[in-house]
C-alpha cells in the first residue's frame, strides 16, 4: 500500500469514526441513563441533601426549619454517646476482621480436607448467611437469655455455671455477644468466597508440592495462602465497610442498650432521627458516617495500591 | 485406620463448627413444635409431640401476606436491577468514551456508602412522591442500592468477552441495542446468576428501608412482620420460633434444592472483583 492511499484511507476512516462517535454517544447515554437516574436520585442526590438537612434544627414533621450552619457538628463533637458509638463501630471493625475472616477461611479449608460427610458440613456451614438479620437477632435474644437461654444451658451442661450471665442485658458482655452473632452470620459468606478461590487453584501445584515432600502446612503457606491473598484483601474491605455501617442486628437485639453500651453510629442516627425526631441532628450523624466511611475507603485503596506497587 | 486417627482433629473441629452453625436452627425448629407450657418446664428438650398449633396460629394471623409482599418487592427489584445494570455496564465495558472511568468509579463508590446517609432524604422524597407505605416506594431504594455491586460485576464480566464477537456484528450494521440484547446479554448468564442471587438474598432480608418507608402491616415485608410478631407475642416463645422458622424457610428450601448453583453462583462474580 503506498503512502497517498494510506492518507486517503485515514481521512475516510476518521470521517466514518466521527459519524460513529455521534451514534455511539447517544447509545452510551441511552444505555447508562436508566441506572444512572435511579442511582443519582436515590443515592447521590440524597447524600447532598443529608448534608443540607444537617445544617438545620428540624423535626421533619413540620415545615419549621431553623438554619444553624455547622452547629449540629459542634454539638456532635461534644456528644459522649456519639463517641461511644464510633468506638463501638471500630471495635466491630477489628473484631469482624479477626473473627469472620479466619473462621471463614478455616471453614473453607475444612471443606477441602479429607473428611466424610462433606455435604452435611457444607450445607450447614452456609445456612446462617441465608437467614434474615431480624430473624437471627430474635433467635439470639433467646440464645443469650439469662434464665433459660441456650448458651447458659450449654455452659451449665459442661460444668461452667460460673460463666452464666444475662449476656445482652449487661453492659460488659452485650457488645461481645452481638459481635459473636455478627460473626456467626457473616463467616459463611467469606467461606463461600474463599472456597470458590481454592477450587480454582490448579491441582498440579499441589502435585508438584507433594513430589517435593511438602507437609500440609507448607502446602497451605506457600501455595494456598498466597493465591488467596487477593480475595482475602477484598473480603477485608467488604468486612470493614460492612462493619462501619452495621445496624440491623444491634437494633433488633439491644436497640443500642443497655445504657448505650452497644450503640453504633447507625443506631444512634436512627434513634435521633426517627425516635426523637431530630432530623437535622440525625442528618449530621449520618453525614459523619459517610465521611468516616469515605476516609477509611480512601486509606484502604491507597494501602492496596502501594501493596500492588511493591509486588 | 491410621488415616482415621490422623484426621480426628479435623473431624473434631468440623463438628464443633457444625454445632455452632447448626444448633440454633435445630433449637428454633424443635421449639416451634412445642406448647408454651412445655417450653416453660423444659425449654431445650426434644418436643413430646410435634404439634403444628403454632404454625396454624401464624396462618390465622395472615402471616403469608408478608411472604407475598417480600416476594413481589424482591422479584420486581431484582429483575429491574439485572436489566438496567447490565445495560449500563455495556458501554462501560465495551466502549471508549471520556466519562467512562469516572462513571464506573461513581457506581463503584456506591458500595461503601452507608444506607443511613441517604435515609432521611429518601424518607422525605418517598413522602413527597406519595409512595410512603407502599411496596413501590421500597423498590426504588432497593434498586438504587443494588446497582453498584451489580454494575461492577457485569462490567468486569463483560470486559472478558472477546471483542471479535461484536466486531463482525458491527460490520453487518447491527445497532448497539441489538448487539447488546442478541449477542452480549445471552453470554452473561453466570454474572446474571450472581447478581440475581446476591441481590435477592439482600432484598428479601432487607430491614432498614422497610422499617422507615412502610407503616401498615398490610405493606410490611417479612423482616418487619417478624419483628411485629415478636413485639406482640413476646411471651409466646414457641410461637415466635415458628414464625422465625417459617420466615427462614423459603430461602433455605431454595438453597437445599439448588445448593451448588447458589453457592457457585454467589461466588462466581464476587471472586473476580
Coordinates of N, CA and C in Angstrom, one line a residue, chain A residues 20-21 23-24 27-36 38-39 41-50 53 58 60 103 106-107 110 113-117 119-136 138-143 148-151 153-154 183-189 192-197 231 234 238 241 244-249 251-252 265-267 269-270 273-274 279 282-283 286-295 297 301 308, chain B residues 3-4 7 10-11 13-15 17-18 20-25 27-28 39 43-44 80 84-92 95-97 103 105-126 128-129 131 136-137 140-141 143-145 147-149 151 170 173-177 180 198 201-202 204-208 211-212 223-224 226-227 230 234 237 240-241 244 248 251-252 255-256 259-260 262-264 266-268 270-273:
Chain A
X20 N -19.7 7.6 13.6 CA -19.9 6.5 14.5 C -20.0 7.0 15.9
X21 N -19.0 8.0 16.2 CA -18.9 8.5 17.5 C -20.2 9.2 18.0
X23 N -23.2 8.5 16.9 CA -24.1 7.4 17.1 C -23.8 6.8 18.5
X24 N -22.6 6.6 18.7 CA -22.1 5.9 20.0 C -22.6 6.8 21.2
X27 N -26.0 6.1 22.1 CA -26.1 4.8 22.6 C -25.7 4.7 24.0
X28 N -24.5 5.4 24.3 CA -23.9 5.4 25.6 C -24.9 6.0 26.6
X29 N -25.4 7.2 26.2 CA -26.4 7.9 27.1 C -27.6 7.0 27.4
X30 N -28.1 6.4 26.3 CA -29.3 5.6 26.4 C -29.1 4.4 27.3
X31 N -27.9 3.8 27.2 CA -27.7 2.6 28.0 C -27.5 2.9 29.5
X32 N -26.8 4.0 29.7 CA -26.4 4.3 31.1 C -27.5 5.0 31.9
X33 N -28.4 5.8 31.1 CA -29.3 6.7 31.7 C -30.2 6.0 32.8
X34 N -30.9 4.9 32.5 CA -31.9 4.3 33.5 C -31.2 4.1 34.8
X35 N -30.1 3.4 34.8 CA -29.4 3.1 36.1 C -28.9 4.4 36.7
X36 N -28.4 5.3 35.9 CA -27.8 6.5 36.4 C -28.8 7.4 37.1
X38 N -31.8 6.5 38.5 CA -32.2 6.0 39.7 C -31.1 6.1 40.8
X39 N -29.9 5.8 40.4 CA -28.8 5.9 41.3 C -28.6 7.3 41.7
X41 N -30.8 9.9 41.8 CA -31.8 10.4 42.7 C -31.7 9.8 44.1
X42 N -31.6 8.5 44.2 CA -31.7 7.9 45.5 C -30.4 8.0 46.3
X43 N -29.3 7.9 45.6 CA -28.0 7.9 46.3 C -27.3 9.2 46.3
X44 N -27.0 9.7 45.1 CA -26.1 10.9 45.0 C -26.8 12.1 45.6
X45 N -28.0 12.4 45.0 CA -28.8 13.5 45.5 C -29.0 13.4 47.0
X46 N -29.3 12.2 47.5 CA -29.6 12.0 48.9 C -28.4 12.4 49.8
X47 N -27.2 12.1 49.3 CA -26.0 12.4 50.1 C -25.9 14.0 50.3
X48 N -26.1 14.7 49.2 CA -26.1 16.2 49.3 C -27.2 16.7 50.2
X49 N -28.4 16.1 50.0 CA -29.5 16.6 50.9 C -29.2 16.3 52.3
X50 N -28.6 15.2 52.6 CA -28.3 14.9 54.0 C -27.4 16.0 54.6
X53 N -29.7 19.1 55.1 CA -30.5 18.9 56.3 C -29.7 19.0 57.6
X58 N -34.6 20.8 63.0 CA -35.8 20.5 62.2 C -36.3 19.1 62.7
X60 N -38.7 17.5 61.1 CA -39.0 16.6 60.0 C -40.5 16.5 59.8
X103 N -12.3 -17.5 60.6 CA -13.3 -18.6 60.7 C -13.8 -19.0 59.4
X106 N -11.1 -21.0 57.8 CA -11.0 -22.4 58.4 C -12.1 -23.3 57.9
X107 N -13.3 -22.7 57.8 CA -14.4 -23.5 57.3 C -14.2 -23.9 55.8
X110 N -11.6 -26.6 55.7 CA -12.2 -27.9 56.2 C -13.0 -28.6 55.1
X113 N -10.7 -30.7 53.2 CA -9.9 -31.7 53.9 C -10.5 -33.1 53.7
X114 N -9.7 -34.1 54.0 CA -10.2 -35.5 53.7 C -11.2 -36.0 54.8
X115 N -12.3 -35.4 55.0 CA -13.3 -35.9 55.9 C -14.6 -36.3 55.2
X116 N -15.3 -37.2 55.9 CA -16.5 -37.7 55.3 C -17.7 -36.8 55.7
X117 N -18.8 -37.0 55.0 CA -20.0 -36.2 55.3 C -19.9 -34.8 54.9
X119 N -21.0 -33.1 52.4 CA -22.3 -32.4 52.0 C -23.0 -31.8 53.2
X120 N -23.0 -32.6 54.3 CA -23.7 -32.1 55.5 C -23.0 -30.8 56.0
X121 N -21.7 -31.0 56.2 CA -20.9 -29.8 56.7 C -21.1 -28.6 55.9
X122 N -21.0 -28.8 54.6 CA -21.1 -27.6 53.7 C -22.4 -27.0 53.8
X123 N -23.5 -27.8 53.7 CA -24.8 -27.3 53.8 C -25.1 -26.5 55.0
X124 N -24.7 -27.0 56.2 CA -25.0 -26.4 57.4 C -24.1 -25.1 57.6
X125 N -22.9 -25.2 57.2 CA -22.0 -24.0 57.4 C -22.5 -22.8 56.8
X126 N -23.2 -23.0 55.6 CA -23.6 -21.8 54.9 C -25.0 -21.2 55.3
X127 N -25.7 -22.0 56.1 CA -27.1 -21.6 56.4 C -27.3 -20.3 57.1
X128 N -26.4 -19.9 58.0 CA -26.7 -18.6 58.7 C -26.8 -17.4 57.7
X129 N -26.0 -17.5 56.6 CA -26.0 -16.3 55.7 C -27.4 -16.1 55.0
X130 N -28.2 -17.2 55.0 CA -29.4 -17.1 54.3 C -30.6 -16.6 55.2
X131 N -30.3 -16.6 56.5 CA -31.4 -16.2 57.4 C -31.4 -14.6 57.5
X132 N -32.6 -14.1 57.6 CA -32.7 -12.6 57.7 C -32.1 -12.2 59.1
X133 N -31.5 -11.0 59.0 CA -30.8 -10.5 60.2 C -31.8 -10.3 61.4
X134 N -33.1 -9.9 61.0 CA -34.1 -9.8 62.0 C -34.4 -11.1 62.7
X135 N -34.5 -12.2 61.9 CA -34.7 -13.5 62.5 C -33.5 -13.9 63.3
X136 N -32.3 -13.7 62.9 CA -31.1 -14.0 63.6 C -31.1 -13.3 65.0
X138 N -33.7 -12.0 66.7 CA -34.7 -12.5 67.6 C -34.2 -13.9 68.2
X139 N -33.7 -14.7 67.3 CA -33.3 -16.1 67.7 C -32.2 -16.0 68.8
X140 N -31.2 -15.1 68.6 CA -30.1 -15.0 69.5 C -30.5 -14.3 70.8
X141 N -31.6 -13.5 70.8 CA -32.1 -12.9 72.1 C -32.4 -14.1 73.0
X142 N -33.0 -15.1 72.4 CA -33.4 -16.3 73.3 C -32.2 -17.2 73.6
X143 N -31.2 -17.2 72.7 CA -30.0 -18.0 73.0 C -29.2 -17.3 74.1
X148 N -33.3 -19.1 80.9 CA -33.4 -20.4 80.3 C -32.6 -20.4 78.9
X149 N -31.8 -19.3 78.6 CA -31.1 -19.2 77.3 C -30.3 -20.5 77.0
X150 N -30.2 -20.7 75.7 CA -29.4 -21.9 75.3 C -27.9 -21.9 75.7
X151 N -27.3 -20.7 75.5 CA -25.9 -20.6 75.9 C -25.7 -20.9 77.3
X153 N -27.6 -22.8 79.2 CA -27.9 -24.2 79.3 C -26.7 -25.0 78.9
X154 N -26.0 -24.7 77.8 CA -24.8 -25.4 77.4 C -23.7 -25.2 78.4
X183 N -20.5 -12.4 63.7 CA -19.5 -13.3 63.1 C -20.3 -14.6 62.6
X184 N -21.2 -15.1 63.4 CA -22.0 -16.3 63.1 C -22.7 -16.0 61.7
X185 N -23.2 -14.8 61.6 CA -23.9 -14.5 60.4 C -23.0 -14.4 59.1
X186 N -21.9 -13.8 59.2 CA -21.1 -13.4 58.0 C -19.9 -14.4 57.7
X187 N -19.4 -15.1 58.7 CA -18.3 -16.0 58.4 C -18.7 -17.0 57.2
X188 N -19.9 -17.5 57.1 CA -20.3 -18.3 55.9 C -20.1 -17.6 54.6
X189 N -20.4 -16.3 54.5 CA -20.2 -15.6 53.3 C -18.8 -15.6 52.8
X192 N -17.6 -19.0 51.5 CA -18.0 -19.2 50.1 C -17.0 -18.5 49.1
X193 N -16.6 -17.3 49.5 CA -15.6 -16.6 48.6 C -14.3 -17.3 48.6
X194 N -13.8 -17.7 49.8 CA -12.6 -18.4 49.8 C -12.6 -19.8 49.1
X195 N -13.7 -20.5 49.4 CA -13.9 -21.8 48.8 C -13.8 -21.7 47.2
X196 N -14.5 -20.7 46.7 CA -14.5 -20.6 45.2 C -13.1 -20.3 44.7
X197 N -12.3 -19.6 45.5 CA -10.9 -19.3 45.0 C -10.1 -20.6 45.1
X231 N -8.3 -12.3 47.3 CA -9.7 -12.4 47.8 C -9.7 -12.1 49.3
X234 N -10.0 -8.4 49.4 CA -11.3 -8.0 49.0 C -12.3 -8.2 50.2
X238 N -14.6 -5.6 52.3 CA -16.1 -5.8 52.5 C -16.4 -5.8 54.0
X241 N -16.0 -2.2 55.6 CA -17.1 -1.3 55.2 C -18.4 -1.7 55.8
X244 N -18.7 -0.7 59.4 CA -18.9 0.7 59.7 C -20.3 1.1 59.5
X245 N -21.1 0.4 58.7 CA -22.5 0.8 58.5 C -23.4 -0.2 59.1
X246 N -22.9 -1.0 60.1 CA -23.8 -2.0 60.6 C -25.0 -1.4 61.4
X247 N -26.1 -2.1 61.3 CA -27.3 -1.6 62.0 C -28.2 -2.7 62.5
X248 N -28.7 -3.5 61.6 CA -29.9 -4.4 61.8 C -29.8 -5.2 63.1
X249 N -28.8 -5.9 63.3 CA -28.7 -6.8 64.4 C -28.7 -6.1 65.8
X251 N -30.0 -3.1 66.3 CA -31.3 -2.5 66.5 C -32.3 -3.6 67.1
X252 N -32.2 -4.8 66.5 CA -33.2 -5.8 66.9 C -32.8 -6.4 68.3
X265 N -23.0 4.0 65.3 CA -23.3 5.3 64.6 C -24.7 5.2 64.0
X266 N -25.0 4.1 63.3 CA -26.2 3.9 62.6 C -27.4 3.8 63.5
X267 N -27.3 3.1 64.7 CA -28.4 3.0 65.6 C -28.7 4.3 66.3
X269 N -28.0 7.3 65.0 CA -28.6 8.1 64.0 C -30.1 7.8 63.9
X270 N -30.4 6.5 63.9 CA -31.9 6.2 63.7 C -32.6 6.7 64.9
X273 N -33.1 10.5 64.7 CA -33.9 10.9 63.6 C -35.4 10.5 63.7
X274 N -35.6 9.2 64.0 CA -36.9 8.6 63.8 C -37.6 8.3 65.2
X279 N -34.4 15.5 63.0 CA -33.9 15.2 61.7 C -32.6 15.9 61.3
X282 N -29.8 14.2 63.5 CA -29.6 12.9 62.9 C -28.9 12.9 61.6
X283 N -29.2 13.9 60.8 CA -28.5 14.0 59.5 C -27.0 14.3 59.7
X286 N -25.5 11.0 60.3 CA -25.4 10.1 59.1 C -24.4 10.7 58.1
X287 N -24.3 12.0 58.0 CA -23.2 12.6 57.1 C -21.8 12.3 57.7
X288 N -21.7 12.3 59.0 CA -20.4 11.9 59.6 C -20.1 10.5 59.2
X289 N -21.1 9.6 59.3 CA -20.9 8.2 58.9 C -20.3 8.1 57.5
X290 N -20.9 8.9 56.6 CA -20.4 8.9 55.2 C -19.0 9.3 55.1
X291 N -18.6 10.4 55.8 CA -17.3 10.9 55.8 C -16.3 9.9 56.3
X292 N -16.7 9.3 57.4 CA -15.8 8.2 58.0 C -15.6 7.1 57.1
X293 N -16.7 6.6 56.5 CA -16.6 5.5 55.5 C -15.7 5.9 54.3
X294 N -15.9 7.2 53.9 CA -15.1 7.6 52.8 C -13.6 7.7 53.1
X295 N -13.2 8.2 54.3 CA -11.8 8.3 54.7 C -11.2 6.8 54.7
X297 N -12.2 4.1 53.3 CA -12.1 3.6 51.9 C -10.9 4.1 51.2
X301 N -7.8 1.9 49.8 CA -7.4 1.9 48.4 C -5.9 2.3 48.2
X308 N 0.3 -3.3 45.9 CA 0.4 -3.8 44.5 C 1.7 -3.3 43.9
Chain B
X3 N -5.2 -43.4 58.9 CA -5.8 -42.2 58.3 C -6.9 -41.6 59.1
X4 N -7.7 -42.5 59.7 CA -8.8 -42.1 60.5 C -8.3 -41.3 61.7
X7 N -7.0 -37.9 61.0 CA -8.0 -36.9 60.6 C -8.9 -36.6 61.8
X10 N -9.4 -33.0 62.7 CA -10.2 -32.3 61.7 C -11.6 -32.5 61.9
X11 N -12.0 -33.8 62.2 CA -13.4 -34.1 62.5 C -13.9 -33.3 63.7
X13 N -12.9 -30.5 64.9 CA -13.0 -29.1 64.5 C -14.3 -28.9 63.7
X14 N -14.4 -29.8 62.7 CA -15.5 -29.7 61.8 C -16.9 -29.8 62.5
X15 N -16.9 -30.7 63.5 CA -18.1 -31.0 64.2 C -18.4 -29.9 65.2
X17 N -17.7 -26.7 64.7 CA -18.3 -25.6 63.9 C -19.7 -26.0 63.4
X18 N -19.9 -27.3 63.1 CA -21.2 -27.7 62.7 C -22.2 -27.5 63.8
X20 N -22.0 -25.2 66.3 CA -22.2 -23.8 66.5 C -23.1 -23.2 65.4
X21 N -22.8 -23.6 64.1 CA -23.6 -23.1 63.0 C -25.0 -23.7 62.9
X22 N -25.1 -24.9 63.3 CA -26.4 -25.6 63.1 C -27.4 -25.6 64.3
X23 N -26.8 -25.7 65.5 CA -27.6 -25.8 66.7 C -28.8 -24.8 66.8
X24 N -28.4 -23.5 66.6 CA -29.5 -22.5 66.6 C -30.7 -22.9 65.7
X25 N -30.4 -23.4 64.5 CA -31.5 -23.8 63.6 C -32.3 -24.9 64.2
X27 N -32.6 -25.8 67.4 CA -33.4 -25.4 68.5 C -34.6 -24.6 68.1
X28 N -34.4 -23.7 67.1 CA -35.5 -22.9 66.5 C -36.6 -23.9 66.0
X39 N -42.7 -25.6 76.9 CA -41.4 -24.8 76.8 C -41.0 -24.3 78.2
X43 N -37.3 -26.1 78.5 CA -37.1 -25.2 77.3 C -36.3 -25.9 76.1
X44 N -35.3 -26.7 76.5 CA -34.4 -27.1 75.4 C -34.5 -28.6 75.1
X80 N -35.5 -5.7 37.5 CA -35.1 -4.4 37.0 C -33.6 -4.1 37.2
X84 N -31.2 -3.1 34.0 CA -30.6 -1.7 33.8 C -29.1 -1.7 34.2
X85 N -28.7 -2.6 35.1 CA -27.3 -2.6 35.4 C -26.5 -3.3 34.3
X86 N -27.1 -4.3 33.7 CA -26.4 -5.0 32.5 C -26.3 -3.9 31.4
X87 N -27.4 -3.2 31.2 CA -27.4 -2.2 30.1 C -26.3 -1.1 30.4
X88 N -26.2 -0.6 31.6 CA -25.2 0.4 32.0 C -23.8 -0.1 31.8
X89 N -23.7 -1.4 32.1 CA -22.3 -2.0 32.1 C -21.8 -2.2 30.6
X90 N -22.7 -2.3 29.7 CA -22.3 -2.5 28.3 C -21.4 -1.4 27.8
X91 N -21.8 -0.1 27.8 CA -20.8 0.9 27.3 C -19.6 1.0 28.3
X92 N -19.8 0.8 29.6 CA -18.7 0.9 30.5 C -17.6 -0.2 30.2
X95 N -17.1 0.1 25.4 CA -16.9 1.3 24.5 C -16.0 2.3 25.2
X96 N -15.2 3.0 24.3 CA -14.3 4.0 24.9 C -15.0 5.4 24.8
X97 N -15.1 6.1 25.9 CA -15.6 7.5 25.9 C -15.0 8.1 27.2
X103 N -17.6 7.5 35.5 CA -19.0 6.9 35.8 C -18.8 5.6 36.5
X105 N -16.4 4.6 38.4 CA -16.0 4.8 39.8 C -17.2 5.3 40.6
X106 N -18.0 6.2 40.0 CA -19.1 6.7 40.8 C -20.0 5.6 41.2
X107 N -20.3 4.6 40.3 CA -21.1 3.5 40.7 C -20.4 2.6 41.8
X108 N -19.1 2.4 41.6 CA -18.3 1.6 42.5 C -18.3 2.1 43.9
X109 N -18.2 3.4 44.0 CA -18.1 4.1 45.3 C -19.4 3.8 46.1
X110 N -20.5 3.6 45.4 CA -21.8 3.3 46.0 C -21.8 2.1 46.9
X111 N -20.8 1.2 46.7 CA -20.7 0.1 47.6 C -20.3 0.4 49.0
X112 N -19.6 1.6 49.2 CA -19.2 1.9 50.5 C -20.1 2.9 51.2
X113 N -21.1 3.4 50.5 CA -22.0 4.4 51.1 C -22.9 3.8 52.1
X114 N -22.9 4.3 53.3 CA -23.9 3.8 54.3 C -25.3 4.1 53.9
X115 N -26.2 3.1 54.0 CA -27.6 3.4 53.7 C -28.1 4.5 54.5
X116 N -27.7 4.6 55.7 CA -28.2 5.6 56.7 C -28.0 7.0 56.2
X117 N -26.9 7.2 55.4 CA -26.6 8.6 54.9 C -27.7 9.1 54.0
X118 N -28.4 8.1 53.4 CA -29.5 8.5 52.4 C -30.9 8.4 53.0
X119 N -30.9 8.0 54.3 CA -32.2 7.6 54.8 C -33.2 8.7 54.9
X120 N -32.8 9.9 55.5 CA -33.7 11.0 55.7 C -34.2 11.6 54.4
X121 N -33.3 11.9 53.5 CA -33.7 12.4 52.2 C -34.7 11.4 51.4
X122 N -34.3 10.1 51.5 CA -35.2 9.1 50.8 C -36.6 9.1 51.5
X123 N -36.6 9.2 52.8 CA -37.8 9.2 53.5 C -38.7 10.4 53.1
X124 N -38.1 11.5 53.0 CA -38.8 12.7 52.6 C -39.2 12.7 51.1
X125 N -38.3 12.2 50.3 CA -38.6 12.1 48.9 C -39.8 11.1 48.6
X126 N -39.7 10.0 49.3 CA -40.8 9.0 49.2 C -42.1 9.6 49.6
X128 N -42.9 12.8 49.5 CA -43.3 13.8 48.5 C -43.9 13.1 47.3
X129 N -43.3 12.0 46.9 CA -43.8 11.3 45.7 C -45.1 10.5 46.0
X131 N -45.4 7.9 47.8 CA -45.2 6.5 47.8 C -44.9 5.9 49.2
X136 N -44.2 -0.1 46.1 CA -43.4 0.6 45.1 C -42.4 1.5 45.7
X137 N -42.7 2.2 46.8 CA -41.8 3.1 47.5 C -40.5 2.3 47.9
X140 N -37.7 1.4 44.6 CA -36.7 2.5 44.2 C -35.4 2.4 44.9
X141 N -35.5 2.5 46.3 CA -34.2 2.4 47.0 C -33.5 1.1 46.9
X143 N -33.5 -0.9 44.3 CA -32.8 -0.9 43.0 C -31.5 -0.1 43.1
X144 N -31.7 1.1 43.7 CA -30.6 2.1 43.7 C -29.4 1.5 44.4
X145 N -29.6 0.8 45.6 CA -28.5 0.3 46.4 C -28.0 -1.1 45.9
X147 N -27.5 -1.4 42.6 CA -26.8 -1.1 41.4 C -25.3 -1.2 41.4
X148 N -24.7 -0.6 42.5 CA -23.2 -0.6 42.5 C -22.6 -1.9 42.3
X149 N -22.9 -2.9 43.2 CA -22.3 -4.2 43.0 C -22.7 -4.9 41.7
X151 N -23.4 -3.4 38.8 CA -22.7 -2.8 37.7 C -21.2 -3.3 37.7
X170 N -20.9 -5.7 14.1 CA -20.9 -4.3 13.8 C -20.8 -4.1 12.3
X173 N -23.7 -3.9 10.4 CA -24.6 -2.8 10.7 C -25.5 -3.0 11.8
X174 N -25.2 -3.9 12.7 CA -26.0 -4.2 13.9 C -26.0 -3.0 14.8
X175 N -27.2 -2.6 15.3 CA -27.2 -1.5 16.3 C -26.7 -1.9 17.6
X176 N -26.4 -0.9 18.5 CA -25.9 -1.3 19.8 C -26.9 -2.1 20.6
X177 N -28.2 -1.6 20.4 CA -29.3 -2.3 21.2 C -29.4 -3.8 20.8
X180 N -26.3 -5.7 22.0 CA -26.3 -6.0 23.4 C -27.3 -7.1 23.7
X198 N -27.4 -12.8 44.8 CA -26.8 -11.9 45.8 C -27.9 -10.9 46.2
X201 N -31.2 -12.3 48.0 CA -31.0 -12.6 49.4 C -31.0 -11.3 50.2
X202 N -30.3 -10.3 49.7 CA -30.2 -9.0 50.4 C -31.6 -8.3 50.5
X204 N -34.6 -9.6 50.0 CA -35.6 -10.5 50.8 C -35.4 -10.2 52.3
X205 N -34.2 -10.0 52.7 CA -33.9 -9.9 54.1 C -33.8 -8.4 54.6
X206 N -34.0 -7.5 53.6 CA -33.7 -6.0 53.9 C -34.6 -5.5 55.1
X207 N -34.0 -4.7 55.9 CA -34.7 -4.3 57.1 C -35.0 -2.8 57.2
X208 N -33.9 -2.0 57.1 CA -34.0 -0.6 57.5 C -34.9 0.3 56.6
X211 N -38.3 -0.6 57.4 CA -38.7 -0.1 58.7 C -39.1 1.4 58.6
X212 N -38.4 2.1 57.8 CA -38.6 3.6 57.7 C -39.7 3.9 56.7
X223 N -39.2 -9.3 57.2 CA -38.4 -8.9 58.4 C -39.3 -8.0 59.3
X224 N -40.0 -7.1 58.7 CA -40.9 -6.2 59.5 C -42.0 -7.0 60.2
X226 N -41.9 -10.2 61.0 CA -41.3 -11.0 62.1 C -41.1 -10.1 63.4
X227 N -40.6 -8.9 63.2 CA -40.4 -8.0 64.3 C -41.7 -7.6 65.0
X230 N -42.9 -10.5 66.9 CA -42.1 -10.6 68.1 C -42.5 -9.6 69.2
X234 N -44.3 -11.6 72.5 CA -43.0 -11.8 73.1 C -43.0 -12.9 74.2
X237 N -42.9 -17.8 73.2 CA -41.7 -18.1 72.5 C -41.8 -19.2 71.5
X240 N -43.1 -17.6 68.4 CA -42.1 -16.8 67.7 C -41.1 -17.7 66.9
X241 N -40.7 -18.8 67.6 CA -39.8 -19.7 66.9 C -40.5 -20.2 65.6
X244 N -40.1 -17.5 63.1 CA -38.8 -17.5 62.5 C -38.5 -18.6 61.6
X248 N -37.7 -18.2 57.6 CA -36.4 -18.5 57.0 C -36.5 -19.6 56.0
X251 N -35.9 -19.3 51.7 CA -34.5 -19.2 51.2 C -33.8 -20.5 51.5
X252 N -34.1 -21.1 52.6 CA -33.4 -22.4 53.0 C -33.8 -23.5 52.0
X255 N -32.3 -23.1 48.8 CA -30.9 -23.4 48.9 C -30.7 -24.9 48.9
X256 N -31.5 -25.7 49.6 CA -31.3 -27.1 49.6 C -31.6 -27.7 48.3
X259 N -28.4 -26.1 45.8 CA -27.3 -25.7 46.6 C -26.1 -25.3 45.8
X260 N -25.6 -26.2 45.0 CA -24.4 -26.0 44.3 C -24.5 -24.8 43.4
X262 N -26.4 -22.1 43.8 CA -26.4 -20.9 44.6 C -25.0 -20.6 45.1
X263 N -24.4 -21.6 45.6 CA -23.0 -21.3 46.2 C -22.0 -20.9 45.1
X264 N -22.0 -21.6 44.0 CA -21.1 -21.2 43.0 C -21.5 -19.9 42.3
X266 N -23.1 -17.5 43.6 CA -22.9 -16.3 44.5 C -21.4 -15.9 44.5
X267 N -20.5 -16.9 44.3 CA -19.1 -16.6 44.4 C -18.6 -16.2 43.0
X268 N -19.2 -16.7 41.9 CA -18.6 -16.6 40.6 C -18.3 -15.1 40.3
X270 N -18.3 -12.4 42.4 CA -17.6 -11.7 43.5 C -16.1 -12.0 43.5
X271 N -15.8 -13.3 43.3 CA -14.4 -13.6 43.4 C -13.5 -12.9 42.4
X272 N -14.1 -12.7 41.2 CA -13.3 -11.9 40.2 C -13.1 -10.5 40.7
X273 N -14.1 -9.9 41.3 CA -13.9 -8.5 41.7 C -12.9 -8.5 42.8

